[in-house]
PDB file of C-alpha atoms in Angstrom:
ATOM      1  CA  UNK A   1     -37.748 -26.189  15.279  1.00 52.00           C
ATOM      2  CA  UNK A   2     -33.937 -26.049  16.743  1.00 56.00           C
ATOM      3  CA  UNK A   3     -32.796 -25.147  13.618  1.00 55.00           C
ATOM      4  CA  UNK A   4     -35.220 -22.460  12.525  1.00 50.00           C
ATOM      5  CA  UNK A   5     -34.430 -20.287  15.852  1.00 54.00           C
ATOM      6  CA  UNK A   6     -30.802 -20.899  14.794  1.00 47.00           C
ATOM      7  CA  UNK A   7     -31.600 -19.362  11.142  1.00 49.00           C
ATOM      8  CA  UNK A   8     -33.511 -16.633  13.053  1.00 49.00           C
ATOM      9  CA  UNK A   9     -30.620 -15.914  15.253  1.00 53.00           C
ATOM     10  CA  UNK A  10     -27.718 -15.952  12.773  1.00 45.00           C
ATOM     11  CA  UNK A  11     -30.054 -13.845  10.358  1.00 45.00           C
ATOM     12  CA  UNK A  12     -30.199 -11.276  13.161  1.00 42.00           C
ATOM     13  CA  UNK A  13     -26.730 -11.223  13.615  1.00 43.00           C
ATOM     14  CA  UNK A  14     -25.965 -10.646  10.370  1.00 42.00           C
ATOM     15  CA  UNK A  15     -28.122  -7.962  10.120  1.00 41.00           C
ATOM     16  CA  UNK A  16     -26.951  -5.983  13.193  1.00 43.00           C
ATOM     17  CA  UNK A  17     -23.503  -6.464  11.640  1.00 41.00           C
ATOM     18  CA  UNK A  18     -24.292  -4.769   8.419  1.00 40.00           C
ATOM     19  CA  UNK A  19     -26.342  -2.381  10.327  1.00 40.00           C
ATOM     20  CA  UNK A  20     -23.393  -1.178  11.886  1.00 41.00           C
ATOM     21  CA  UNK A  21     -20.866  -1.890   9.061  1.00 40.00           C
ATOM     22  CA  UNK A  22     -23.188   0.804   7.235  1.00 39.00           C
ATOM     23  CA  UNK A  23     -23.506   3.779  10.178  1.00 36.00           C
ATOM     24  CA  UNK A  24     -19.678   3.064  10.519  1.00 38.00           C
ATOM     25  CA  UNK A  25     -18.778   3.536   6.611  1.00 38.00           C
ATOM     26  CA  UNK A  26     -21.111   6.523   6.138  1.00 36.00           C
ATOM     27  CA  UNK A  27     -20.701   8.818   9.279  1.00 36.00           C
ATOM     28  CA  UNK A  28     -18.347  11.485   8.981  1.00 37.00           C
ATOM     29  CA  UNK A  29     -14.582  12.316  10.810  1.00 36.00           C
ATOM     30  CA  UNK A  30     -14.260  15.813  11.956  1.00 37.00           C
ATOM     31  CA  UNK A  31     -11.239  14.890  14.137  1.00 37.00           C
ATOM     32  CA  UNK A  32      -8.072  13.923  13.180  1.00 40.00           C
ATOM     33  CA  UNK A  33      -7.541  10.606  13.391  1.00 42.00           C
ATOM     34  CA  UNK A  34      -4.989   8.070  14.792  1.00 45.00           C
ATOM     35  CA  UNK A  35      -3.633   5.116  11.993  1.00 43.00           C
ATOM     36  CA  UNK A  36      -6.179   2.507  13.228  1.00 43.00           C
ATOM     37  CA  UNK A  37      -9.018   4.919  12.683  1.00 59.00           C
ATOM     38  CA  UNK A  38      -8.646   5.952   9.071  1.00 67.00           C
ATOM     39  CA  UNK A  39     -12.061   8.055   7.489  1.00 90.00           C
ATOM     40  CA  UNK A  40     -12.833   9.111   4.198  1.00 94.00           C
ATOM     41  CA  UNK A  41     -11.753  11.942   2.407  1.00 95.00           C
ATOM     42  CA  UNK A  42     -12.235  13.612  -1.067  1.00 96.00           C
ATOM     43  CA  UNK A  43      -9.914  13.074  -3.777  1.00 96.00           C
ATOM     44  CA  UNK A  44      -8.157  16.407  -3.242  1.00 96.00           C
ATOM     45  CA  UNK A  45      -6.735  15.685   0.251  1.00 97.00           C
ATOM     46  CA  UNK A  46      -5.690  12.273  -0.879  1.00 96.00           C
ATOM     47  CA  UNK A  47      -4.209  13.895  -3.506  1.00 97.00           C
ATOM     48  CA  UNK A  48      -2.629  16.203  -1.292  1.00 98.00           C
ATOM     49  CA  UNK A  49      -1.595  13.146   1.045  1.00 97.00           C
ATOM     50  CA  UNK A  50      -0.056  11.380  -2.009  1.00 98.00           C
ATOM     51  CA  UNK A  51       1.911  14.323  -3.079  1.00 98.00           C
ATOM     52  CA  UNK A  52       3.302  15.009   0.382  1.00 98.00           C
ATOM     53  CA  UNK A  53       4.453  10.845   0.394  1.00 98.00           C
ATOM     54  CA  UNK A  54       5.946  11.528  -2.819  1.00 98.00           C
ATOM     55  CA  UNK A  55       8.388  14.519  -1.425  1.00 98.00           C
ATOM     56  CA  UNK A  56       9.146  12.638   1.680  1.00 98.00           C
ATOM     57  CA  UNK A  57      10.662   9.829  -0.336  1.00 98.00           C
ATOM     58  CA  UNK A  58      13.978   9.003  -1.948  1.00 98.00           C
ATOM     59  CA  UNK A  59      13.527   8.288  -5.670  1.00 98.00           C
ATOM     60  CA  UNK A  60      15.874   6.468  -8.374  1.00 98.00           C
ATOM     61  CA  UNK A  61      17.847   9.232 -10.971  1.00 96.00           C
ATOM     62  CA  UNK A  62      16.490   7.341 -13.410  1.00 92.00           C
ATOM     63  CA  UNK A  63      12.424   7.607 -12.365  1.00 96.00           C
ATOM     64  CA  UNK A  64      10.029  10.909 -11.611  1.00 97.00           C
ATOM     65  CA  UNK A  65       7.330   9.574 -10.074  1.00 97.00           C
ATOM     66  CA  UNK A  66       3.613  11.077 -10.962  1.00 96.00           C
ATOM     67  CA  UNK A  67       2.993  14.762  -9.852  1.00 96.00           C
ATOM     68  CA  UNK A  68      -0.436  13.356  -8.944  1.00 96.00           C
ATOM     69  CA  UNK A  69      -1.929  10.597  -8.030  1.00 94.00           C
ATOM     70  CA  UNK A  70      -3.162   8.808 -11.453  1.00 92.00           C
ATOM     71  CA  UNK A  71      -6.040   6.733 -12.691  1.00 91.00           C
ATOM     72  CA  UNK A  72      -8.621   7.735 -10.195  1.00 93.00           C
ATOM     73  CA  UNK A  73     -12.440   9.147 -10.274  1.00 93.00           C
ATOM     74  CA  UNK A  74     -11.876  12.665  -8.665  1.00 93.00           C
ATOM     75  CA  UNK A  75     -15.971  12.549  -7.531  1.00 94.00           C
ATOM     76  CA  UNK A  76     -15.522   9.443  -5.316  1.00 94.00           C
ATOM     77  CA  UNK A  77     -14.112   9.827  -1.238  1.00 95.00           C
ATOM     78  CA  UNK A  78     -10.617   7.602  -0.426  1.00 96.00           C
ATOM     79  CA  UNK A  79      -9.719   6.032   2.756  1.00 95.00           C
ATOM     80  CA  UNK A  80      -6.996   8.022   4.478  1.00 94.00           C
ATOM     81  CA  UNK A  81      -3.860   6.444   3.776  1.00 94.00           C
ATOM     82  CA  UNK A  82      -4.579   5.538   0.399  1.00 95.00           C
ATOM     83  CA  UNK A  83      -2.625   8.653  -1.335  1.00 97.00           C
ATOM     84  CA  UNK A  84       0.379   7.039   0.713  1.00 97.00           C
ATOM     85  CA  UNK A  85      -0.023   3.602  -0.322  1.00 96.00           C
ATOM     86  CA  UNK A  86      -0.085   4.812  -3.734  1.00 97.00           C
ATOM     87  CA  UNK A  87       3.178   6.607  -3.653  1.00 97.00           C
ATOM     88  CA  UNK A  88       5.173   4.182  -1.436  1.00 97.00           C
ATOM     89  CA  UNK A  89       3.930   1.373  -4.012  1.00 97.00           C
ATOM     90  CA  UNK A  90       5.523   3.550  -6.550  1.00 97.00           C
ATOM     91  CA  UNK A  91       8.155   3.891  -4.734  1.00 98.00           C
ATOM     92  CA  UNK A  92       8.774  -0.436  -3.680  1.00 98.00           C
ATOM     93  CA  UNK A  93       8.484  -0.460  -7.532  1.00 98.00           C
ATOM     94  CA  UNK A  94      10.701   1.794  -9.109  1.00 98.00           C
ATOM     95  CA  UNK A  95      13.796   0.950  -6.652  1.00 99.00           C
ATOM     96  CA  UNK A  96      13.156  -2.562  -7.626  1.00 98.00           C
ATOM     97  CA  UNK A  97      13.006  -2.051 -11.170  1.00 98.00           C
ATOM     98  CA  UNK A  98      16.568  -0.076 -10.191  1.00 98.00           C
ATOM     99  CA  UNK A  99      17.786  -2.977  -8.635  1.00 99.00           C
ATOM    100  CA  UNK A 100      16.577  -5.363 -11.603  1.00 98.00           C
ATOM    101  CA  UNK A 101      18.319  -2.717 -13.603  1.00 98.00           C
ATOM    102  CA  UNK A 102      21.882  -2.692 -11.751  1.00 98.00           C
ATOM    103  CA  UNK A 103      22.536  -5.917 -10.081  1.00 98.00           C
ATOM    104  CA  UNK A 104      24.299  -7.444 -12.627  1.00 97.00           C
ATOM    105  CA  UNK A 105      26.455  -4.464 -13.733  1.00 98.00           C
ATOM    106  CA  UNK A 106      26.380  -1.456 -11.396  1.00 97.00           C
ATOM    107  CA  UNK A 107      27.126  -2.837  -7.459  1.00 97.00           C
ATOM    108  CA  UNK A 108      27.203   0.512  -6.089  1.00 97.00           C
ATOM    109  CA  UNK A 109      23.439   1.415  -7.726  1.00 97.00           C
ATOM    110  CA  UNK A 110      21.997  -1.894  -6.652  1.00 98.00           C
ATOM    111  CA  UNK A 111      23.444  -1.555  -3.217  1.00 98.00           C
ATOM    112  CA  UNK A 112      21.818   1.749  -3.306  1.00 98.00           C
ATOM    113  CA  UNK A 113      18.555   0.160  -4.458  1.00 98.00           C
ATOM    114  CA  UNK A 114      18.703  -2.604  -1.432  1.00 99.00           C
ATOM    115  CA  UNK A 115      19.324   0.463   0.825  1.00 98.00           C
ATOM    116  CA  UNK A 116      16.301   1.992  -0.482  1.00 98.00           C
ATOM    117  CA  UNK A 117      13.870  -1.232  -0.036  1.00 98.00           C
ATOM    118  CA  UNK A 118      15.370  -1.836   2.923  1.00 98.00           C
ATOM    119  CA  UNK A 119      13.071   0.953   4.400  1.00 98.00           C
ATOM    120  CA  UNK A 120       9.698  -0.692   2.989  1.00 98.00           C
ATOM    121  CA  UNK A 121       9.208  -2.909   6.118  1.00 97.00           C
ATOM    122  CA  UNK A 122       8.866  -0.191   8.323  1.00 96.00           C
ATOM    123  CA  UNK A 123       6.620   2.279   6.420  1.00 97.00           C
ATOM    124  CA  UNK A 124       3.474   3.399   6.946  1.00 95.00           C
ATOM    125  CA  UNK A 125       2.003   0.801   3.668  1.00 96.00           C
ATOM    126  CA  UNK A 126       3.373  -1.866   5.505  1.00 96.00           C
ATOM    127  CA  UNK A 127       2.356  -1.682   8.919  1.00 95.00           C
ATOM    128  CA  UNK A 128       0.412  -4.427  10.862  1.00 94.00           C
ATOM    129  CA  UNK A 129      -2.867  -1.492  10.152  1.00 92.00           C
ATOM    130  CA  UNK A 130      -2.108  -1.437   6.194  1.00 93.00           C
ATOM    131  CA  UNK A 131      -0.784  -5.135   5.089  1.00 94.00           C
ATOM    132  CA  UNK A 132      -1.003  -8.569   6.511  1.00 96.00           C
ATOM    133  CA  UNK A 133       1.251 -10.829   7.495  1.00 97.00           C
ATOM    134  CA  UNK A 134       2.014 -12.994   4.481  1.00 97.00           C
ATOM    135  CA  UNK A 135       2.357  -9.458   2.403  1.00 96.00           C
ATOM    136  CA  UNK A 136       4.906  -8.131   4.662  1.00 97.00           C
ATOM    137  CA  UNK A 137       7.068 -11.677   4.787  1.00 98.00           C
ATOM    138  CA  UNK A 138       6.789 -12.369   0.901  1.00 97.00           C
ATOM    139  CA  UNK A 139       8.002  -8.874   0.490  1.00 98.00           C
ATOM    140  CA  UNK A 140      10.455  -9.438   2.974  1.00 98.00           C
ATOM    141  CA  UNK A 141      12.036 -13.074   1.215  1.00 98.00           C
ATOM    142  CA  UNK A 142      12.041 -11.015  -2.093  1.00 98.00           C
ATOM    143  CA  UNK A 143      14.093  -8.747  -0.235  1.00 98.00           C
ATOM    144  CA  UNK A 144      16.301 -10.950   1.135  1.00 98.00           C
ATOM    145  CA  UNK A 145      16.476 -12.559  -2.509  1.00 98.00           C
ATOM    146  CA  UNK A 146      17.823 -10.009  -3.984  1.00 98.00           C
ATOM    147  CA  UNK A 147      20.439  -9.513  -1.243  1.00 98.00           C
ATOM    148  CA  UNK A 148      21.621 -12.873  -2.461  1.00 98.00           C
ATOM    149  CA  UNK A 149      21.993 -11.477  -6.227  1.00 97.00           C
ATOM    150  CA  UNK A 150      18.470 -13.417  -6.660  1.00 98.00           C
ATOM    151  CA  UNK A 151      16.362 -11.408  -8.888  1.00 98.00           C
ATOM    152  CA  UNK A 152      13.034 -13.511  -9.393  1.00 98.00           C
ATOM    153  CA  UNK A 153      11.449 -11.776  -6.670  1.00 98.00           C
ATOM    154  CA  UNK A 154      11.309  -8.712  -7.626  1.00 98.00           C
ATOM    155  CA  UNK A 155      10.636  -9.351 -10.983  1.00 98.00           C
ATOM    156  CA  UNK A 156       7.446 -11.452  -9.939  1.00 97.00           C
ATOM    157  CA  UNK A 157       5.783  -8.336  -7.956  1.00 97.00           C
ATOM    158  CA  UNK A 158       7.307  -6.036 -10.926  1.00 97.00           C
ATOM    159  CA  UNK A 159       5.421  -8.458 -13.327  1.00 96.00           C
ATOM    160  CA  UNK A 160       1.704  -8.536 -10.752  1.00 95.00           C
ATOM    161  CA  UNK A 161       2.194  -5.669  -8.995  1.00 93.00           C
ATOM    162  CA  UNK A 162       3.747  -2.583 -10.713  1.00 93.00           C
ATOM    163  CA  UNK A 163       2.287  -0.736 -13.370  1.00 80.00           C
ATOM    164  CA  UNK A 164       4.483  -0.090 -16.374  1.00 71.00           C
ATOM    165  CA  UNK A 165       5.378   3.245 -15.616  1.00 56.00           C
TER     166      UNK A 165
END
């Protein structure tokens, strides 16, 4: 009998969770909102949120990153933040695929490269709101990896991580 007022009452809770999981997920942001309380927008202003990443940013001679954000349904609504995500990924992967590029025979362009990823701790992707812990330290041993002239770190979240562009 103990047991079934325990199913009862874990059932319940469940279901006010989801309950207000769902009003949370589907009510709409007229305000602008701080970084911990992100809403959903259309494609177009995460496209427009993406674009204005990709200006902001530094980029390798030897990359152009996408004039828009790629590979994504135009009809569905994107967490704010994601069009910035998207372009600082872009961004952690071509300056490591620079780096992967240089090390070994242009000092001055991988040194440019470590400058470059040096910044990735402290943006906006990478933030205690955006990325766990263990994200931000593996990033952060690849990092100091490759400060070493060790390259396997980069080339493991080039080889999971990064598309081929």
């Amino acid at each position: 009998m103990n047991n079934h007022k325990y199913q009862i009452r874990a059932f319940a809770v469940l279901v006010a969770a989801v309950a207000a999981f769902s009003v949370a997920a589907c009510s709409h942001e007229t305000e602008k909102q701080s970084s911990e309380e992100r809403g959903f927008v259309s494609y177009d202003e995460i496209n427009a949120e993406y674009k204005d990443s990709v200006a902001q940013l530094d980029w390798p001679e030897s990359y152009t990153p996408p004039a828009d954000l790629e590979g994504e349904d135009t009809k569905l609504t994107f967490q704010s933040g994601f069009g910035d995500t998207r372009a600082s990924i872009l961004f952690e992967c071509a300056w490591e695929r620079e780096w992967l590029n240089t090390y070994a025979t242009a000092p001055d362009q991988a040194a440019a490269a470590i400058e470059q990823l040096s910044k990735v701790p402290n943006m906006g992707y990478m933030s205690p709101q955006r990325a766990d812990d263990a994200t931000r330290r593996v990033f952060n041993d690849y990092l100091d990896r490759a400060k070493l002239g060790d390259p396997s770190g980069f080339q493991e979240n080039i080889d999971i991580n990064c598309r081929s562009n």
